[in-house]
GROMACS .gro file of C-alpha atoms in nm:
model
  209
    1UNK     CA    1  -1.695   1.670   1.294
    2UNK     CA    2  -1.746   1.590   1.661
    3UNK     CA    3  -1.468   1.438   1.870
    4UNK     CA    4  -1.677   1.122   1.918
    5UNK     CA    5  -1.716   1.076   1.543
    6UNK     CA    6  -1.347   1.141   1.487
    7UNK     CA    7  -1.246   0.887   1.752
    8UNK     CA    8  -1.466   0.624   1.588
    9UNK     CA    9  -1.307   0.703   1.252
   10UNK     CA   10  -0.959   0.694   1.410
   11UNK     CA   11  -1.019   0.340   1.538
   12UNK     CA   12  -1.152   0.237   1.196
   13UNK     CA   13  -0.834   0.373   1.033
   14UNK     CA   14  -0.614   0.151   1.250
   15UNK     CA   15  -0.820  -0.156   1.164
   16UNK     CA   16  -0.805  -0.077   0.792
   17UNK     CA   17  -0.430   0.000   0.789
   18UNK     CA   18  -0.331  -0.305   0.994
   19UNK     CA   19  -0.521  -0.539   0.762
   20UNK     CA   20  -0.266  -0.712   0.536
   21UNK     CA   21  -0.286  -0.601   0.175
   22UNK     CA   22  -0.081  -0.501  -0.126
   23UNK     CA   23   0.041  -0.186   0.051
   24UNK     CA   24   0.175  -0.381   0.347
   25UNK     CA   25   0.343  -0.631   0.115
   26UNK     CA   26   0.503  -0.348  -0.084
   27UNK     CA   27   0.628  -0.180   0.234
   28UNK     CA   28   0.784  -0.501   0.364
   29UNK     CA   29   0.936  -0.574   0.024
   30UNK     CA   30   1.096  -0.229   0.013
   31UNK     CA   31   1.224  -0.264   0.369
   32UNK     CA   32   1.375  -0.600   0.280
   33UNK     CA   33   1.541  -0.477  -0.039
   34UNK     CA   34   1.653  -0.126   0.057
   35UNK     CA   35   1.644  -0.094   0.436
   36UNK     CA   36   1.416   0.137   0.634
   37UNK     CA   37   1.541   0.482   0.535
   38UNK     CA   38   1.519   0.421   0.161
   39UNK     CA   39   1.239   0.166   0.165
   40UNK     CA   40   1.006   0.405   0.349
   41UNK     CA   41   0.973   0.610   0.029
   42UNK     CA   42   0.731   0.341  -0.089
   43UNK     CA   43   0.505   0.420   0.208
   44UNK     CA   44   0.506   0.787   0.107
   45UNK     CA   45   0.393   0.686  -0.240
   46UNK     CA   46   0.115   0.477  -0.087
   47UNK     CA   47  -0.011   0.791   0.087
   48UNK     CA   48  -0.017   0.983  -0.241
   49UNK     CA   49  -0.233   0.703  -0.379
   50UNK     CA   50  -0.453   0.732  -0.071
   51UNK     CA   51  -0.490   1.107  -0.132
   52UNK     CA   52  -0.605   1.033  -0.487
   53UNK     CA   53  -0.860   0.781  -0.359
   54UNK     CA   54  -1.002   1.027  -0.106
   55UNK     CA   55  -1.011   1.305  -0.365
   56UNK     CA   56  -1.196   1.078  -0.608
   57UNK     CA   57  -1.458   0.998  -0.345
   58UNK     CA   58  -1.488   1.361  -0.233
   59UNK     CA   59  -1.532   1.476  -0.594
   60UNK     CA   60  -1.808   1.225  -0.649
   61UNK     CA   61  -1.613   1.033  -0.912
   62UNK     CA   62  -1.617   0.733  -0.681
   63UNK     CA   63  -1.989   0.698  -0.744
   64UNK     CA   64  -1.919   0.675  -1.117
   65UNK     CA   65  -1.651   0.413  -1.056
   66UNK     CA   66  -1.894   0.215  -0.844
   67UNK     CA   67  -2.154   0.211  -1.123
   68UNK     CA   68  -1.934   0.191  -1.434
   69UNK     CA   69  -1.829  -0.165  -1.510
   70UNK     CA   70  -1.581  -0.050  -1.775
   71UNK     CA   71  -1.399   0.202  -1.553
   72UNK     CA   72  -1.388  -0.047  -1.268
   73UNK     CA   73  -1.248  -0.323  -1.490
   74UNK     CA   74  -0.984  -0.102  -1.653
   75UNK     CA   75  -0.842   0.010  -1.319
   76UNK     CA   76  -0.869  -0.338  -1.169
   77UNK     CA   77  -0.680  -0.514  -1.449
   78UNK     CA   78  -0.413  -0.245  -1.454
   79UNK     CA   79  -0.365  -0.315  -1.083
   80UNK     CA   80  -0.349  -0.691  -1.145
   81UNK     CA   81  -0.082  -0.652  -1.414
   82UNK     CA   82   0.123  -0.414  -1.200
   83UNK     CA   83   0.119  -0.650  -0.901
   84UNK     CA   84   0.226  -0.937  -1.126
   85UNK     CA   85   0.509  -0.719  -1.258
   86UNK     CA   86   0.622  -0.655  -0.899
   87UNK     CA   87   0.603  -1.029  -0.830
   88UNK     CA   88   0.831  -1.098  -1.127
   89UNK     CA   89   1.075  -0.827  -1.018
   90UNK     CA   90   1.088  -0.968  -0.665
   91UNK     CA   91   1.133  -1.325  -0.792
   92UNK     CA   92   1.431  -1.215  -1.000
   93UNK     CA   93   1.583  -0.993  -0.727
   94UNK     CA   94   1.955  -1.068  -0.685
   95UNK     CA   95   2.097  -1.199  -0.360
   96UNK     CA   96   2.381  -1.035  -0.168
   97UNK     CA   97   2.713  -1.174  -0.057
   98UNK     CA   98   2.741  -1.271   0.309
   99UNK     CA   99   2.963  -0.973   0.391
  100UNK     CA  100   2.706  -0.736   0.241
  101UNK     CA  101   2.408  -0.847   0.447
  102UNK     CA  102   2.490  -0.606   0.729
  103UNK     CA  103   2.394  -0.311   0.510
  104UNK     CA  104   2.072  -0.263   0.314
  105UNK     CA  105   2.096  -0.240  -0.062
  106UNK     CA  106   2.154   0.121  -0.163
  107UNK     CA  107   1.948   0.072  -0.478
  108UNK     CA  108   1.618   0.209  -0.594
  109UNK     CA  109   1.569   0.578  -0.651
  110UNK     CA  110   1.330   0.749  -0.405
  111UNK     CA  111   1.105   0.884  -0.681
  112UNK     CA  112   1.081   0.535  -0.832
  113UNK     CA  113   0.976   0.391  -0.497
  114UNK     CA  114   0.725   0.673  -0.443
  115UNK     CA  115   0.576   0.610  -0.788
  116UNK     CA  116   0.560   0.238  -0.714
  117UNK     CA  117   0.362   0.297  -0.394
  118UNK     CA  118   0.134   0.546  -0.567
  119UNK     CA  119   0.047   0.299  -0.844
  120UNK     CA  120  -0.029   0.021  -0.596
  121UNK     CA  121  -0.290   0.227  -0.412
  122UNK     CA  122  -0.423   0.421  -0.711
  123UNK     CA  123  -0.484   0.103  -0.914
  124UNK     CA  124  -0.716  -0.056  -0.660
  125UNK     CA  125  -1.075   0.034  -0.756
  126UNK     CA  126  -1.216  -0.172  -0.470
  127UNK     CA  127  -1.045   0.067  -0.225
  128UNK     CA  128  -1.225   0.363  -0.382
  129UNK     CA  129  -1.560   0.183  -0.367
  130UNK     CA  130  -1.481   0.081  -0.008
  131UNK     CA  131  -1.411   0.442   0.088
  132UNK     CA  132  -1.726   0.550  -0.091
  133UNK     CA  133  -1.917   0.318   0.141
  134UNK     CA  134  -1.727   0.402   0.462
  135UNK     CA  135  -1.636   0.773   0.457
  136UNK     CA  136  -1.992   0.911   0.421
  137UNK     CA  137  -2.090   0.731   0.742
  138UNK     CA  138  -1.864   0.969   0.936
  139UNK     CA  139  -1.974   1.286   0.756
  140UNK     CA  140  -2.202   1.547   0.908
  141UNK     CA  141  -2.393   1.678   0.604
  142UNK     CA  142  -2.502   1.986   0.798
  143UNK     CA  143  -2.136   2.097   0.820
  144UNK     CA  144  -1.889   2.192   0.541
  145UNK     CA  145  -1.779   1.870   0.373
  146UNK     CA  146  -1.437   1.983   0.253
  147UNK     CA  147  -1.299   2.039   0.602
  148UNK     CA  148  -1.433   1.701   0.712
  149UNK     CA  149  -1.269   1.523   0.417
  150UNK     CA  150  -0.942   1.702   0.499
  151UNK     CA  151  -0.960   1.589   0.863
  152UNK     CA  152  -1.036   1.230   0.763
  153UNK     CA  153  -0.766   1.234   0.496
  154UNK     CA  154  -0.500   1.358   0.739
  155UNK     CA  155  -0.610   1.101   0.997
  156UNK     CA  156  -0.593   0.812   0.751
  157UNK     CA  157  -0.255   0.920   0.616
  158UNK     CA  158  -0.103   0.966   0.963
  159UNK     CA  159  -0.221   0.625   1.083
  160UNK     CA  160  -0.112   0.453   0.762
  161UNK     CA  161   0.233   0.614   0.777
  162UNK     CA  162   0.280   0.476   1.128
  163UNK     CA  163   0.161   0.127   1.030
  164UNK     CA  164   0.371   0.115   0.712
  165UNK     CA  165   0.673   0.233   0.910
  166UNK     CA  166   0.623  -0.074   1.128
  167UNK     CA  167   0.599  -0.306   0.827
  168UNK     CA  168   0.902  -0.148   0.659
  169UNK     CA  169   1.112  -0.150   0.976
  170UNK     CA  170   1.023  -0.510   1.054
  171UNK     CA  171   1.138  -0.625   0.711
  172UNK     CA  172   1.453  -0.413   0.734
  173UNK     CA  173   1.545  -0.590   1.059
  174UNK     CA  174   1.480  -0.928   0.902
  175UNK     CA  175   1.721  -0.833   0.624
  176UNK     CA  176   2.011  -0.813   0.872
  177UNK     CA  177   1.944  -1.168   0.985
  178UNK     CA  178   1.983  -1.312   0.638
  179UNK     CA  179   2.323  -1.464   0.570
  180UNK     CA  180   2.311  -1.716   0.289
  181UNK     CA  181   2.199  -1.656  -0.071
  182UNK     CA  182   1.958  -1.946  -0.025
  183UNK     CA  183   1.779  -1.767   0.263
  184UNK     CA  184   1.762  -1.443   0.066
  185UNK     CA  185   1.633  -1.623  -0.243
  186UNK     CA  186   1.364  -1.795  -0.037
  187UNK     CA  187   1.246  -1.464   0.112
  188UNK     CA  188   1.249  -1.291  -0.228
  189UNK     CA  189   1.033  -1.567  -0.371
  190UNK     CA  190   0.802  -1.556  -0.071
  191UNK     CA  191   0.736  -1.187  -0.136
  192UNK     CA  192   0.696  -1.262  -0.506
  193UNK     CA  193   0.431  -1.515  -0.412
  194UNK     CA  194   0.257  -1.260  -0.190
  195UNK     CA  195   0.246  -1.004  -0.472
  196UNK     CA  196   0.106  -1.271  -0.706
  197UNK     CA  197  -0.151  -1.370  -0.443
  198UNK     CA  198  -0.257  -1.006  -0.407
  199UNK     CA  199  -0.298  -0.989  -0.785
  200UNK     CA  200  -0.504  -1.307  -0.776
  201UNK     CA  201  -0.733  -1.168  -0.507
  202UNK     CA  202  -0.779  -0.850  -0.708
  203UNK     CA  203  -0.899  -1.054  -1.008
  204UNK     CA  204  -1.179  -1.189  -0.789
  205UNK     CA  205  -1.303  -0.843  -0.697
  206UNK     CA  206  -1.639  -0.764  -0.851
  207UNK     CA  207  -1.816  -0.432  -0.877
  208UNK     CA  208  -2.110  -0.411  -0.637
  209UNK     CA  209  -2.428  -0.401  -0.837
   0.00000   0.00000   0.00000
């Protein structure tokens, strides 16, 4: 992979990562609920999901997903249900007392947050089809493909980790500004609405014929 091709891909990664989506919502939700240090585990899970997506495309399974209506639908509706589950969890999230708002909630096990992030990315078939359309454009078929997929994977993960750190940290700072249960409840329900909206958008996704 030439440096020019890599730079073009690097710019594309920033555009993709900065675009609001379920991953950004999940990162902000975790930052709000658990603070930066603990909430960032969700971002690590998102990267594991990203690794799975890249591996699926590299293995050629992405082509099958793009052409199989059944496989596409199964993954899509699993993703819809999971996002709705997260919306319900966020809607029901408890508020903190005023004297507790200076410290993030020390709840949520790291492995649980990692698994949550992994499921969010892994259950988005449109992302796999999107990568199937985008990644090959940056490949040099005259060169070994594995090394190129590794370079692109590391680039995407690094950029996404930086972007999700920003989303998580921003929400963690907002958390310290919340004082009243009413404010916290409003923010929890806002994030619940965002998760539900992401689920709604996923239901509209159709497999490209």
